Short mmCIF file of C-alpha atoms in Angstrom, two decimals:
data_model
loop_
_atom_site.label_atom_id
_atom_site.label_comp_id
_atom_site.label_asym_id
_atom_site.label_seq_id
_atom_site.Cartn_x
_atom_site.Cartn_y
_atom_site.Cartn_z
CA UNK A 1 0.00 0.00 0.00
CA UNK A 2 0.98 3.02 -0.38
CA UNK A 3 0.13 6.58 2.38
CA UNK A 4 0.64 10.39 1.01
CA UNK A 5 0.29 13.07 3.56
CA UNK A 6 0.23 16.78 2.17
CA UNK A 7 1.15 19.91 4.55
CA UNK A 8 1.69 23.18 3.96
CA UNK A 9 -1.56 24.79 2.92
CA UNK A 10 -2.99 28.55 4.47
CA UNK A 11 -4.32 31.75 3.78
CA UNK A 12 -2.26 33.62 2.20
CA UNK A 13 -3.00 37.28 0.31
CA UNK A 14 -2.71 37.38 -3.31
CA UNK A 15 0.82 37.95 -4.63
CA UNK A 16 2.10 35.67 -2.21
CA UNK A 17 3.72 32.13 -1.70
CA UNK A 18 3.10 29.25 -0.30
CA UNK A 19 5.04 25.68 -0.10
CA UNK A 20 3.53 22.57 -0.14
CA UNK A 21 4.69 19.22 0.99
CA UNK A 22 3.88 15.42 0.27
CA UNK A 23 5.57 13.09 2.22
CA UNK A 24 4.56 9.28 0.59
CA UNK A 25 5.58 6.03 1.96
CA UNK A 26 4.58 2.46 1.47
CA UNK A 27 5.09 0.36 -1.47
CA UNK A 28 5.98 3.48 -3.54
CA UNK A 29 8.13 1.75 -5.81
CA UNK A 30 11.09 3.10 -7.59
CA UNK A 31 9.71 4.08 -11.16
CA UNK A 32 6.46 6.63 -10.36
CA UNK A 33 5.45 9.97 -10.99
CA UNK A 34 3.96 12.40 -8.74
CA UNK A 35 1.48 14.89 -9.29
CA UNK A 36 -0.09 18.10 -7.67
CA UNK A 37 -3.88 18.39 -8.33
CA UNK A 38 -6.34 20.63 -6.94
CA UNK A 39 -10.54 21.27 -7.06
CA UNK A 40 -11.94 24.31 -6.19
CA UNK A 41 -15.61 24.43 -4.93
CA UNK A 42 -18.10 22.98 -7.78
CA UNK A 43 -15.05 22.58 -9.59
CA UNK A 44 -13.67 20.02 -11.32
CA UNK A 45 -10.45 18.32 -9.77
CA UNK A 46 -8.11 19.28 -12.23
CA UNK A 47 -3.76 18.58 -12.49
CA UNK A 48 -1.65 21.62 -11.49
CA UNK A 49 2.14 19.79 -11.61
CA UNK A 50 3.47 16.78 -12.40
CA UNK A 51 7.32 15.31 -12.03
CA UNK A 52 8.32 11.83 -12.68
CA UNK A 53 10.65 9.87 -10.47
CA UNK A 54 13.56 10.97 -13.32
CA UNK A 55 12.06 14.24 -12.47
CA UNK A 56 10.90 15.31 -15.73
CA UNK A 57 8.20 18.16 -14.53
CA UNK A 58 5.02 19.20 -16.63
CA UNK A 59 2.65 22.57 -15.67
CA UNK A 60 -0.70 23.16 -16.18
CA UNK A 61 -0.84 26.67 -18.38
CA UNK A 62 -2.35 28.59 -15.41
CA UNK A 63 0.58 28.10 -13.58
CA UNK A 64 3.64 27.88 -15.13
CA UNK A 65 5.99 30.40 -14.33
CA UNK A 66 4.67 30.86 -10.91
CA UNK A 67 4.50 26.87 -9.65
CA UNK A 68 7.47 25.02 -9.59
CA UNK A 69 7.11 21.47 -8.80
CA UNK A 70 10.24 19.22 -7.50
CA UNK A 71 10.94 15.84 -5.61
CA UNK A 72 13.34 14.45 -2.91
CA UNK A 73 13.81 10.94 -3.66
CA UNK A 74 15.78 10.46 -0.26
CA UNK A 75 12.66 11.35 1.55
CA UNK A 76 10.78 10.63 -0.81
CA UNK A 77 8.91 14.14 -0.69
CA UNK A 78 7.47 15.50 -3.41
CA UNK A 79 6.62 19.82 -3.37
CA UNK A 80 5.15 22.28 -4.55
CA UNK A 81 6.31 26.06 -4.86
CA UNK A 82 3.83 28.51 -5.24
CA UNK A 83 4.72 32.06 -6.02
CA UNK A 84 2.46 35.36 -7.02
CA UNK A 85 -0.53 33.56 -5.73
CA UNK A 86 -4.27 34.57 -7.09
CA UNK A 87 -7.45 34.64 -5.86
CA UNK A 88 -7.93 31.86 -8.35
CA UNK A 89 -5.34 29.48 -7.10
CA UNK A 90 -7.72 28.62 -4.47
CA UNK A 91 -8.97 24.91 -3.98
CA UNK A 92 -8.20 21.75 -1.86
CA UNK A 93 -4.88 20.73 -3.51
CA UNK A 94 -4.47 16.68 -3.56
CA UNK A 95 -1.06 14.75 -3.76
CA UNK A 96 -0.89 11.75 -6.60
CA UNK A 97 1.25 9.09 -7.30
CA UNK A 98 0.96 6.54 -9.95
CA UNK A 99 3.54 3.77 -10.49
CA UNK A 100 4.67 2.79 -13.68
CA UNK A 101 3.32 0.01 -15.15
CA UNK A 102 -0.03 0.83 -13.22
CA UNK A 103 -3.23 1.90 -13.62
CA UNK A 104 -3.92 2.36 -9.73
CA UNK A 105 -3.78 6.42 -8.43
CA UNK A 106 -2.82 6.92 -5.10
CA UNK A 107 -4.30 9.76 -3.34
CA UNK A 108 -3.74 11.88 -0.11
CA UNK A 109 -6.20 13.70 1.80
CA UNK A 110 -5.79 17.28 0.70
CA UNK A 111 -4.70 20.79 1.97
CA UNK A 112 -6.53 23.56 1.40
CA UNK A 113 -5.10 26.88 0.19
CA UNK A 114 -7.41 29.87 0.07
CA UNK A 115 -5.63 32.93 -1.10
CA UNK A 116 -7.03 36.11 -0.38
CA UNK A 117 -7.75 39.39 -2.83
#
């Protein structure tokens, strides 16, 4: 099996940054990829950042150049950099991780970031 636990979410006022964490453990395997996804209210849950265990990252358009998405393999930790927050960057962001060779996603319980105008 396999456990995420994200941290770091807040309040924060627009134009600022938050960091989020993911700490996974478990059966987690050694070929995976991580991702960052987040749903707003009546939303759909939608992918913000994704890095494989090579750590090859991919953005969503909304927030590339502000997100920056990178992994300890150590620890395996997996995070999220957000800079020049919006209003719009709020939602209940979600941890992922899929192993290769799979088609079973892994989720953790969410943080919620609510940024402020």
């Amino acid at each position: 099996q396999v456990q995420l636990v994200e941290s770091g979410g807040g309040l924060v006022q627009a134009g600022g940054s938050l960091r989020l964490s993911c700490v996974a453990s478990g059966s987690i395997g050694s070929m995976n990829t991580m991702g960052w996804y987040r749903q707003a209210p009546g939303k759909q849950r939608e992918l913000v950042a994704a890095i494989t265990s090579s750590s090859a990252p991919n953005y969503a358009d909304s927030v590339k150049g502000r997100f920056t998405i990178s992994r300890d393999s150590a620890k395996n930790t997996m995070y999220l950099q957000m800079n020049s927050l919006k209003p719009e960057d709020t939602a209940v962001y979600y941890c992922k991780l899929r192993k290769w060779y799979s088609s079973v996603d892994y989720w953790g319980q969410g943080t919620q970031v609510t940024v402020s105008s």
